[in-house]
Coordinates of N, CA and C in Angstrom, one line a residue:
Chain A
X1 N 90.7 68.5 93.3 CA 91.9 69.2 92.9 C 92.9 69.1 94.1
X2 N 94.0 68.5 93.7 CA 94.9 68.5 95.0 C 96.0 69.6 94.8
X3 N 95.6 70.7 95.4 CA 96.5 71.7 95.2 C 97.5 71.5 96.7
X4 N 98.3 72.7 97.0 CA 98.9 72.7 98.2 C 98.3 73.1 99.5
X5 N 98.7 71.9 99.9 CA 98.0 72.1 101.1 C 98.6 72.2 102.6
X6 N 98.2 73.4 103.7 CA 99.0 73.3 104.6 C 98.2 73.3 106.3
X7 N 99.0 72.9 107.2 CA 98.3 73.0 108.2 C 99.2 73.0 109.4
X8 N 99.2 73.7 110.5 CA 97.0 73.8 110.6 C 97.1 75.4 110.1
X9 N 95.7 76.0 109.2 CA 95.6 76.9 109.3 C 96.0 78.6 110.5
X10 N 96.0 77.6 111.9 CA 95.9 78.9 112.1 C 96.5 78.5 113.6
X11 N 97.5 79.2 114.3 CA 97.9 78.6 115.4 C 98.4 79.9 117.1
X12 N 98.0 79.8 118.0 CA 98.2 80.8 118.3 C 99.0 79.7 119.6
X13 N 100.2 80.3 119.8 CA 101.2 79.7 120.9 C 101.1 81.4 121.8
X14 N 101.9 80.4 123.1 CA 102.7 81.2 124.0 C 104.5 81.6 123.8
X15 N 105.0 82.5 123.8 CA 106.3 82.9 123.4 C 106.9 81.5 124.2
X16 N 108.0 81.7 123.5 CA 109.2 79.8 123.9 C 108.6 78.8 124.0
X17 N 107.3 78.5 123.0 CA 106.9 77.1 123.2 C 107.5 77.0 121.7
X18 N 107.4 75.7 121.2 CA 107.6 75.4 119.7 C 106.2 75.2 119.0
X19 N 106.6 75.4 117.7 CA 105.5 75.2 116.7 C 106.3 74.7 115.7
X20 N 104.9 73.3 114.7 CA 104.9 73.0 113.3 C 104.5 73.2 112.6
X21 N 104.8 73.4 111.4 CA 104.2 73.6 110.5 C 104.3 73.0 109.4
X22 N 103.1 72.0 108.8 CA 103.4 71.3 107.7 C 103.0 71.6 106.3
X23 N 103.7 71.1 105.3 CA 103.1 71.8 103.9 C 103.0 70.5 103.0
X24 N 102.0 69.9 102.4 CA 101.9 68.6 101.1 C 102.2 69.8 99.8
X25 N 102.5 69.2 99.1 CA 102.7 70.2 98.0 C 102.0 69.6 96.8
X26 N 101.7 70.0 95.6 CA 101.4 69.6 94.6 C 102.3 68.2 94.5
X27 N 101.5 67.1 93.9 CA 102.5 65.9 94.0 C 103.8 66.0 93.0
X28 N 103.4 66.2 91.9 CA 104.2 65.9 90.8 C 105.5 67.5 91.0
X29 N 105.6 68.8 91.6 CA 105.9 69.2 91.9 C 107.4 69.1 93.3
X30 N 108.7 69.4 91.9 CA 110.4 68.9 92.9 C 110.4 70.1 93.5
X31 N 109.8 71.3 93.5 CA 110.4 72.6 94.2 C 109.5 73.1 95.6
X32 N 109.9 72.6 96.7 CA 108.7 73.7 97.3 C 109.4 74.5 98.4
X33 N 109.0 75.5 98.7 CA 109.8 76.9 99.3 C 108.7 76.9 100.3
X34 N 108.9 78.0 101.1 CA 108.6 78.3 102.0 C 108.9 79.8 102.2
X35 N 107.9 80.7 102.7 CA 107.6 81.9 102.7 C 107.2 82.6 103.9
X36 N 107.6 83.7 104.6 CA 107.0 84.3 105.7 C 106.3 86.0 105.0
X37 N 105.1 86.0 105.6 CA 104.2 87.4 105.3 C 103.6 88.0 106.4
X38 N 104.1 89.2 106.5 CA 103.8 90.2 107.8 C 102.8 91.0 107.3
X39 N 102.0 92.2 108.2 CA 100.7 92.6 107.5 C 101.5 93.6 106.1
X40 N 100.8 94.0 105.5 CA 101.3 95.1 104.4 C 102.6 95.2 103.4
X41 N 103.2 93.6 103.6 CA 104.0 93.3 103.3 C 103.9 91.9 102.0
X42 N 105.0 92.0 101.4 CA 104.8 91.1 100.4 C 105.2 89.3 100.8
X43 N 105.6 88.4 100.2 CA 106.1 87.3 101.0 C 107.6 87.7 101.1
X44 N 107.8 86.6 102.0 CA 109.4 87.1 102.2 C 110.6 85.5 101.6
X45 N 111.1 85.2 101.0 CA 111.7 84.0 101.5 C 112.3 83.4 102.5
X46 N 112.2 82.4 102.6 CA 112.7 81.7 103.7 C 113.6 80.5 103.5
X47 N 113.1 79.5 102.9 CA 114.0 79.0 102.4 C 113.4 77.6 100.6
X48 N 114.1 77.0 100.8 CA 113.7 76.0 99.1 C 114.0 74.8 99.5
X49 N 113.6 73.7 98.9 CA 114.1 72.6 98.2 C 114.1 72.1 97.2
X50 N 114.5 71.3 96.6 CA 114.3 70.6 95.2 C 114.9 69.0 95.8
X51 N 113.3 68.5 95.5 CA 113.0 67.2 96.3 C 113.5 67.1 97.4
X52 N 114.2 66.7 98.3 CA 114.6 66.3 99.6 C 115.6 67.3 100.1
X53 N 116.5 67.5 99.2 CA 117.5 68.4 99.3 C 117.3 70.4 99.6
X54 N 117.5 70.7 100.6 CA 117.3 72.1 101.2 C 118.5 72.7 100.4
X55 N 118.0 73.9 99.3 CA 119.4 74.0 98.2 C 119.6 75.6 98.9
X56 N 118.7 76.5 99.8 CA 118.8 77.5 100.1 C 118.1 78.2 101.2
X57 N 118.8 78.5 101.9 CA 118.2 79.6 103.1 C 118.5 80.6 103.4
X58 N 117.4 81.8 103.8 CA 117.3 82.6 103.6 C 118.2 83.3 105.3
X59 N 118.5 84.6 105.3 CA 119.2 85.3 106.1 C 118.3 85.4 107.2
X60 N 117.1 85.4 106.8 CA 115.9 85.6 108.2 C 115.7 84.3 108.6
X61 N 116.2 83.3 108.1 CA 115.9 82.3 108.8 C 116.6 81.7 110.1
X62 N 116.4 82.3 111.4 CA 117.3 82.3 112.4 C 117.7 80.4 112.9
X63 N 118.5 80.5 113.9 CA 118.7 78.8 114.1 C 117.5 78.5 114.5
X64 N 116.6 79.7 114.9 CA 115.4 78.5 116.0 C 114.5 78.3 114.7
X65 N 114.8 78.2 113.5 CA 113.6 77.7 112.3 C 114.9 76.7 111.8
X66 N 113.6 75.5 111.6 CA 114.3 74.6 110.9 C 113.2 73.7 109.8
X67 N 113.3 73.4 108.9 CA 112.9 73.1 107.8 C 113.3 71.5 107.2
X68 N 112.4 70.5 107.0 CA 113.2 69.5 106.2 C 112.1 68.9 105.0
X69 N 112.3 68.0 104.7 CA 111.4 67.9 103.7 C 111.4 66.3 103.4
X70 N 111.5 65.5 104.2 CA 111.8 64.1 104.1 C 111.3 63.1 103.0
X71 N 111.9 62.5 102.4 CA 111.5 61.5 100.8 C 110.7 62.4 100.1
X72 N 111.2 63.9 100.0 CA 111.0 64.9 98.9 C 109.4 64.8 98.6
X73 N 108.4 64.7 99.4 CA 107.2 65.1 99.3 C 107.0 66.0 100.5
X74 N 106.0 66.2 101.3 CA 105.9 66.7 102.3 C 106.7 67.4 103.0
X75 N 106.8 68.9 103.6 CA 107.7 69.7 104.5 C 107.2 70.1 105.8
X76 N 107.9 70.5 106.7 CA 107.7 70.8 107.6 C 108.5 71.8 108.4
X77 N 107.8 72.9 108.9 CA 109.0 74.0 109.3 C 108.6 74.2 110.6
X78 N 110.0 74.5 111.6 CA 109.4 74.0 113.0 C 110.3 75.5 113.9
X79 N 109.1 75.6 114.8 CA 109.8 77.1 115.1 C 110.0 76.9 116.2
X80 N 111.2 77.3 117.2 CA 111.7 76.8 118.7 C 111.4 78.2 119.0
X81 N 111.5 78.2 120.3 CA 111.4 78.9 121.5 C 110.8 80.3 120.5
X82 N 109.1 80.1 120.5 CA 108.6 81.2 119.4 C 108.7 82.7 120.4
X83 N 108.9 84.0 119.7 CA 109.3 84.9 119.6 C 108.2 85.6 119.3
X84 N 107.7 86.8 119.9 CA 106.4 87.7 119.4 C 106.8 88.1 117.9
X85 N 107.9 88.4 117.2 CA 108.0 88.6 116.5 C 108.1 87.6 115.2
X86 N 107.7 86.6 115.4 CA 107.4 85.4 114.5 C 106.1 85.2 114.1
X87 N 105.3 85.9 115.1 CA 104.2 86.3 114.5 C 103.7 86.6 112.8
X88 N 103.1 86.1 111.9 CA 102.9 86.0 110.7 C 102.2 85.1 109.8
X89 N 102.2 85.4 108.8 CA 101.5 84.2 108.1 C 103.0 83.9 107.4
X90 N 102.5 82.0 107.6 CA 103.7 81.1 106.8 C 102.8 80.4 105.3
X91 N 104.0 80.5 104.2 CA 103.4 80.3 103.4 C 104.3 79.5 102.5
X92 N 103.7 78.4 102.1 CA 104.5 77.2 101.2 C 103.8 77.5 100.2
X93 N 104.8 76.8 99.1 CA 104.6 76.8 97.5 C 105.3 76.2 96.8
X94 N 104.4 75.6 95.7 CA 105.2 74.6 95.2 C 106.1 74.5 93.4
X95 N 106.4 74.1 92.9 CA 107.1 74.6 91.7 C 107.5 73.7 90.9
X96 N 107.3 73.6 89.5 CA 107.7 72.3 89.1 C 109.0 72.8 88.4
X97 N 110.2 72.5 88.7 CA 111.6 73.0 87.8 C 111.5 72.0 86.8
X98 N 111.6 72.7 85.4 CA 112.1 71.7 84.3 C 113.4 71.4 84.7
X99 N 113.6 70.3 83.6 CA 114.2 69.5 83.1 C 115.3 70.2 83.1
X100 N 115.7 71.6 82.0 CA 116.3 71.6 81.7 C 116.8 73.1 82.1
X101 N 118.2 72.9 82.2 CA 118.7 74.5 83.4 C 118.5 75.9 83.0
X102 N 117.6 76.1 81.8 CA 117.4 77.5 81.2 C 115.5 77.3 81.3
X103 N 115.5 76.3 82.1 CA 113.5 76.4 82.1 C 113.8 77.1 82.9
X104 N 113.6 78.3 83.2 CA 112.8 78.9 84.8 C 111.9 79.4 84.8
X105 N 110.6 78.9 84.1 CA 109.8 79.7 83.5 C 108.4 79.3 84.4
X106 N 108.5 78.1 85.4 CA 107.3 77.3 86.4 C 106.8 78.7 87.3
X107 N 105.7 78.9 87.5 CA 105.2 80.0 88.7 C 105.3 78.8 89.9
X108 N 105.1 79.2 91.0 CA 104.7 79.0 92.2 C 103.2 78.9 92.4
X109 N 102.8 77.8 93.5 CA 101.2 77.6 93.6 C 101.8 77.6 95.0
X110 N 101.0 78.3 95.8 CA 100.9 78.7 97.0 C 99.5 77.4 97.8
X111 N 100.0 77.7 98.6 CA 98.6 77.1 100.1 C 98.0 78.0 100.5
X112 N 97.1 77.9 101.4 CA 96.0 79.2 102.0 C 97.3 79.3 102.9
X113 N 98.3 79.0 103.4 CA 99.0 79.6 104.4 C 98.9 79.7 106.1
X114 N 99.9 79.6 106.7 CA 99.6 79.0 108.4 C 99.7 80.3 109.2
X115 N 98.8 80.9 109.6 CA 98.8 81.7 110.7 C 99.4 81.7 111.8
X116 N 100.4 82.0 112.2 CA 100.9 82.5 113.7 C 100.4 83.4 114.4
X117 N 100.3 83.4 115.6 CA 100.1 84.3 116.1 C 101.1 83.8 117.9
X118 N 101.8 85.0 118.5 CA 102.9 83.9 119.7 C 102.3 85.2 120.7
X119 N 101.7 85.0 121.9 CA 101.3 85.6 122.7 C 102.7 86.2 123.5
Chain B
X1 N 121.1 94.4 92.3 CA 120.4 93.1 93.1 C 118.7 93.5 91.8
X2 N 117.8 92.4 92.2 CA 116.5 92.4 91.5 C 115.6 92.9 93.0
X3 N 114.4 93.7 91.9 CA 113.9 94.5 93.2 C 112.1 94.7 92.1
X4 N 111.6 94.9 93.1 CA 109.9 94.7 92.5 C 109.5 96.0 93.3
X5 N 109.1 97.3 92.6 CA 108.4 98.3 93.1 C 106.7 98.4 92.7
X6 N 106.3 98.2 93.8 CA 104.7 99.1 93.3 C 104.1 100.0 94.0
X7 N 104.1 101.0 93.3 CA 104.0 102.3 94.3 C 102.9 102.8 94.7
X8 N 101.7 102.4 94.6 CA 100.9 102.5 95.2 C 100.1 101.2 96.6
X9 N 100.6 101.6 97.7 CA 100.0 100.9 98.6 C 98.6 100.7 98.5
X10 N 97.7 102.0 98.6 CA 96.3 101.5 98.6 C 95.1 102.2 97.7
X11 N 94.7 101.4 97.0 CA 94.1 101.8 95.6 C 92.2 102.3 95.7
X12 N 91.5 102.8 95.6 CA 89.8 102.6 95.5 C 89.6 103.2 94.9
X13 N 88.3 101.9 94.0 CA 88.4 102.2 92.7 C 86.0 101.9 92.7
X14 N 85.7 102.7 91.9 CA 84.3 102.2 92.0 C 83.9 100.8 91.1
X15 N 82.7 100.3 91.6 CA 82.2 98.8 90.5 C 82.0 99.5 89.2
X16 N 83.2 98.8 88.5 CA 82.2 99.4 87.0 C 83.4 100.0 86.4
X17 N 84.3 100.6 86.6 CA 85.5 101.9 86.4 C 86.5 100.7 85.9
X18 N 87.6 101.3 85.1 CA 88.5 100.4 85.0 C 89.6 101.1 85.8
X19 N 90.5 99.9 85.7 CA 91.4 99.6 86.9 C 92.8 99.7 86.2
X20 N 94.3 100.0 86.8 CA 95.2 100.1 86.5 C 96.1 99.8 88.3
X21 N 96.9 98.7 87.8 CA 97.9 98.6 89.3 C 99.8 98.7 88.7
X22 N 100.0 99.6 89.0 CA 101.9 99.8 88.9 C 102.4 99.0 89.1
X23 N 103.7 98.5 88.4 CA 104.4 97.3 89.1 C 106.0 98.3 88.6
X24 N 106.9 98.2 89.0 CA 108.4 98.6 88.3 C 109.5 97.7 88.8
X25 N 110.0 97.1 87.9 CA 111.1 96.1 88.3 C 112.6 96.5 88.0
X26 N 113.2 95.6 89.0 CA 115.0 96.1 88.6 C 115.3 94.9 88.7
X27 N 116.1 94.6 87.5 CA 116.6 93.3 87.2 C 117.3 93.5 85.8
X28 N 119.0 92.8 85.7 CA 119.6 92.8 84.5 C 119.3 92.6 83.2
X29 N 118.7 91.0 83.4 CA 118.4 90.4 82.3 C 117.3 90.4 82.5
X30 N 116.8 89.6 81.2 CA 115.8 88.9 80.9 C 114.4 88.8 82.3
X31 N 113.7 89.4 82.3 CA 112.5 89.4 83.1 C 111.3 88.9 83.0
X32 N 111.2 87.5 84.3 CA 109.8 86.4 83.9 C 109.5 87.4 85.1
X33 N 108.1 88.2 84.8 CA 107.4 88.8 85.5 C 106.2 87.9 86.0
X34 N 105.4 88.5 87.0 CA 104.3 87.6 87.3 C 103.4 88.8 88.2
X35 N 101.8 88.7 88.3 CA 101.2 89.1 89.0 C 100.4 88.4 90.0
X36 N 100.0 88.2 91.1 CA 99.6 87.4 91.9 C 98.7 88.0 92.8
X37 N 97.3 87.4 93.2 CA 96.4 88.3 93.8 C 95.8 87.4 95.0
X38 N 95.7 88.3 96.3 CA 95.5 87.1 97.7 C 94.3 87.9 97.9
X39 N 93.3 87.0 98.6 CA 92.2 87.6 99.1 C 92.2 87.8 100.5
X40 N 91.4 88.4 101.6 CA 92.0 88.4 103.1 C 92.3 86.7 103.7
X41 N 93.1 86.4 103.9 CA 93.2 85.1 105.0 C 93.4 83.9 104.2
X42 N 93.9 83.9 102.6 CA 94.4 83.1 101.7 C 95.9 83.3 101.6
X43 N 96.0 82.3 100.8 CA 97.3 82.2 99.7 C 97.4 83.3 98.6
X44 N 98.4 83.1 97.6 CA 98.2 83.5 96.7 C 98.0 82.8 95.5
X45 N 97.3 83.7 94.5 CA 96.4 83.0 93.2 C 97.3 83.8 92.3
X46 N 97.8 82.7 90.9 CA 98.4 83.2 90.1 C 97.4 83.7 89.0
X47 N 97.6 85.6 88.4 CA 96.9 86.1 87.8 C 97.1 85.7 85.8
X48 N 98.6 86.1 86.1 CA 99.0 85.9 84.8 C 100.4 85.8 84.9
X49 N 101.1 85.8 83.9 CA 102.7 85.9 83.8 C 103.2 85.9 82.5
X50 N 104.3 87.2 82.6 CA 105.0 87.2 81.1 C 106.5 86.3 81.1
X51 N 106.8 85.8 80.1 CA 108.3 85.6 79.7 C 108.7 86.0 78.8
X52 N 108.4 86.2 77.5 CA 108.9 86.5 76.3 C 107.2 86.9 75.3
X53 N 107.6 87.3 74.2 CA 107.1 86.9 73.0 C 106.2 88.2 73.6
X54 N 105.1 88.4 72.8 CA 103.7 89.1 72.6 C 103.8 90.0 73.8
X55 N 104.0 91.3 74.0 CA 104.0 92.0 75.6 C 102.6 92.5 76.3
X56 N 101.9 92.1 75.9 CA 100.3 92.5 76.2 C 99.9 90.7 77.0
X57 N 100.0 90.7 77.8 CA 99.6 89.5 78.6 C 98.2 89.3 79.1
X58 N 96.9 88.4 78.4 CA 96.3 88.3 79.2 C 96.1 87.0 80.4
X59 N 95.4 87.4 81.1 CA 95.0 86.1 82.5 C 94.1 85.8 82.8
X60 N 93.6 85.5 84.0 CA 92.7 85.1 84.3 C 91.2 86.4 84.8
X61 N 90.3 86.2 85.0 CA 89.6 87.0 85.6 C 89.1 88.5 84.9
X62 N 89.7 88.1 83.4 CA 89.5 89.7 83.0 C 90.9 90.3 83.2
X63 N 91.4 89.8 83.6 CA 92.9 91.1 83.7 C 94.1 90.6 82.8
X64 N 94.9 92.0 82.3 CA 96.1 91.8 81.5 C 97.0 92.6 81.9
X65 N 98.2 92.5 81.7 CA 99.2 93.3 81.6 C 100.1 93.9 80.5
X66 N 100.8 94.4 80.5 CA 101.3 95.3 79.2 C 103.1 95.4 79.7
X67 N 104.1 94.7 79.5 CA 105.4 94.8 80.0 C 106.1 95.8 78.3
X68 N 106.6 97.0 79.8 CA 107.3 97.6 79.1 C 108.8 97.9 79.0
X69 N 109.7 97.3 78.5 CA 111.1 97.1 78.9 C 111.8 98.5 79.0
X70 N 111.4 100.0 78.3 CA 111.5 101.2 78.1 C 111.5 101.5 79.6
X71 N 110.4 101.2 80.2 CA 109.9 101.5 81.3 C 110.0 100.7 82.5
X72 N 110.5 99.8 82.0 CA 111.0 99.1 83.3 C 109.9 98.4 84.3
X73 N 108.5 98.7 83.1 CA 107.6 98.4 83.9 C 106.5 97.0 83.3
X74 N 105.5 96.9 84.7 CA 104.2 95.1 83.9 C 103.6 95.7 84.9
X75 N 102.3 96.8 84.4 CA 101.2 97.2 84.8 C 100.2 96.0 84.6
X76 N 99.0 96.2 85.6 CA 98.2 95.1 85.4 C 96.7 95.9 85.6
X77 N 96.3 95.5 84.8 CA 95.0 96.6 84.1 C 93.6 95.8 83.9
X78 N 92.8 96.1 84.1 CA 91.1 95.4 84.0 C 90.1 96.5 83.2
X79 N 89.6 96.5 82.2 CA 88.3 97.7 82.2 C 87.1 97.6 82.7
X80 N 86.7 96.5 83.8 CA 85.5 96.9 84.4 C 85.7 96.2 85.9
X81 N 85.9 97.1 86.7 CA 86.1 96.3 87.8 C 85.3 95.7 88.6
X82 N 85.1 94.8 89.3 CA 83.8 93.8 90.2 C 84.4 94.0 91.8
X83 N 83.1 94.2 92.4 CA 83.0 93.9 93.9 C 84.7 92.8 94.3
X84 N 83.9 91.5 93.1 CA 85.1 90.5 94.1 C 86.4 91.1 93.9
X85 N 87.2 91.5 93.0 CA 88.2 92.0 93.2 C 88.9 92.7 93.9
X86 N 87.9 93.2 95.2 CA 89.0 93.3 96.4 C 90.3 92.6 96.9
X87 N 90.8 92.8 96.9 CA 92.1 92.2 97.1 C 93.0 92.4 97.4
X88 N 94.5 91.7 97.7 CA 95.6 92.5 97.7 C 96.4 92.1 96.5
X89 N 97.2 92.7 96.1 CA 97.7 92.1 94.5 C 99.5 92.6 94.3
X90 N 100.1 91.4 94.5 CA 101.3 91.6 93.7 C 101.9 91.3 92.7
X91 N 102.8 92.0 92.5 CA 104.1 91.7 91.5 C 104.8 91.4 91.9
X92 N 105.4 90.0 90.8 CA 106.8 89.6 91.6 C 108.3 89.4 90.1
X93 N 109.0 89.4 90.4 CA 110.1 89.1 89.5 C 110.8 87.6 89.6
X94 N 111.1 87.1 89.0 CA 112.4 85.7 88.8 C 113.5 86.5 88.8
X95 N 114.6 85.9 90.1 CA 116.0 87.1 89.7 C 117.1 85.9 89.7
X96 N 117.9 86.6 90.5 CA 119.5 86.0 90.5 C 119.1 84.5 91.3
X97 N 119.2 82.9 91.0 CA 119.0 82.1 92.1 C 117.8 81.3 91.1
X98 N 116.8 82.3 90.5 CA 115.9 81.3 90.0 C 114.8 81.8 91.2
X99 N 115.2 82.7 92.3 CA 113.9 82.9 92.9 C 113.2 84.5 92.7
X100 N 112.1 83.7 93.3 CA 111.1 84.9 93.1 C 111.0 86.1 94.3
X101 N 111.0 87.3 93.4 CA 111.1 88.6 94.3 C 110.0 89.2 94.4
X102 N 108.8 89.2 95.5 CA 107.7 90.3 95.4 C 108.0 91.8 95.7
X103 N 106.9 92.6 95.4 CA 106.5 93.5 95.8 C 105.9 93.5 97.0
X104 N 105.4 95.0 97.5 CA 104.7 95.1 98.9 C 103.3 94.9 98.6
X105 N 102.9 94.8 97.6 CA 101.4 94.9 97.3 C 101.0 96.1 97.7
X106 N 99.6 96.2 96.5 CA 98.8 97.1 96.2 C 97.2 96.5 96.6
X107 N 96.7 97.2 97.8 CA 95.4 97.1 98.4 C 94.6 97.5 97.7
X108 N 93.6 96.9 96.8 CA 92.2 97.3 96.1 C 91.1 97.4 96.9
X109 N 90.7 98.5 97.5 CA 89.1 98.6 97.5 C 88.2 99.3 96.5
X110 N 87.1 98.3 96.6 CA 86.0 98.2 95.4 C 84.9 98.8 95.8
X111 N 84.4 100.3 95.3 CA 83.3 100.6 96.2 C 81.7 101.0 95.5
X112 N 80.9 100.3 95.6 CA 80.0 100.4 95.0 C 78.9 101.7 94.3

């Protein structure tokens, strides 16, 4: 079963180093997003694509996060000079948008999700 | 704006008892609701989801929901609850954009 998959599971940096983070998504799957989750909290958006194209980002997504998603398979969200407060779990998901502009009816399939942790 | 309430943070419930989790949404139109359940140190697993038609939803694992447009609410309900269902469990909405709005989640402990 090739669901979504992301890595690395689990990453613990020092504050102002950078980190990546990569997500494969379901193949057949043009939507995949990206999610941040703090403890007791639900996911947060962060930002989307639909295939290669970044169609939206979110207000928390400061300049030191940057996101691309190159020949619309695979993503990667890259965090600069990390911040204690970046600390969280990151979480991709993937989505299949119909065809047609009144489908919005696809759920989201998530990955186990990338742990942060920034000393 | 679209907004996903579930008012209960943290739930315990015994093996065996049935179960009920709140969800309350705000949103204009038309509401593709969804419930979604993470275990410690996962993703999230899709439970069920309503869009239209029949309001009594069931899903996977034994669990359904019941969307009530009166009520503004898509409670998510089990009658025998298991050990594994510890969990954390949300609700989320489809809003303005096409994206999805969670809740804070509802903490289930299951106690024997």
């Amino acid at each position: 079963d090739t669901g979504v998959s992301q890595n690395p599971r689990h990453k613990i940096t020092k504050r102002g180093q950078n980190v990546t983070f990569r997500c494969d998504p379901i193949s057949e799957h043009n939507r995949l997003y990206w999610y941040r989750q703090t403890l007791g909290q639900g996911p947060e958006f962060l930002t989307y694509f639909q295939n290669e194209a970044q169609l939206e980002k979110s207000r928390l997504l400061s300049d030191r996060f940057s996101a691309e998603r190159p020949k619309g398979s695979f993503s990667t969200l890259e965090i600069q000079r990390t911040e204690q407060g970046d600390s969280a779990m990151y979480l991709c998901a993937s989505r299949l948008r119909g065809r047609t502009s009144g489908d919005v009816t696809g759920e989201l399939f998530f990955g186990e999700g990338s742990r942060l942790t920034v000393l | 704006a679209q907004s996903v309430t579930q008012p209960d943070i943290h739930i315990t419930v015994s093996e065996g008892a049935s179960l009920e989790l709140r969800c309350n949404y705000s949103y204009g139109a038309t509401p593709y609701l969804f419930w979604y359940v993470q275990s410690p140190g996962q993703g999230l697993q899709l439970l069920l989801k309503y869009f239209s038609g029949d309001t009594l939803v069931q899903g996977i694992k034994g669990f359904e929901a019941e969307f009530k447009r009166s009520q503004s609410s898509f409670n998510l309900r089990k009658p025998t609850v298991h050990w594994s269902d510890a969990a954390e469990y949300f609700c989320a909405v489809i809003g303005t954009g096409n994206q999805f709005y969670f809740g804070t989640g509802t903490s289930l402990t299951v106690i024997p």
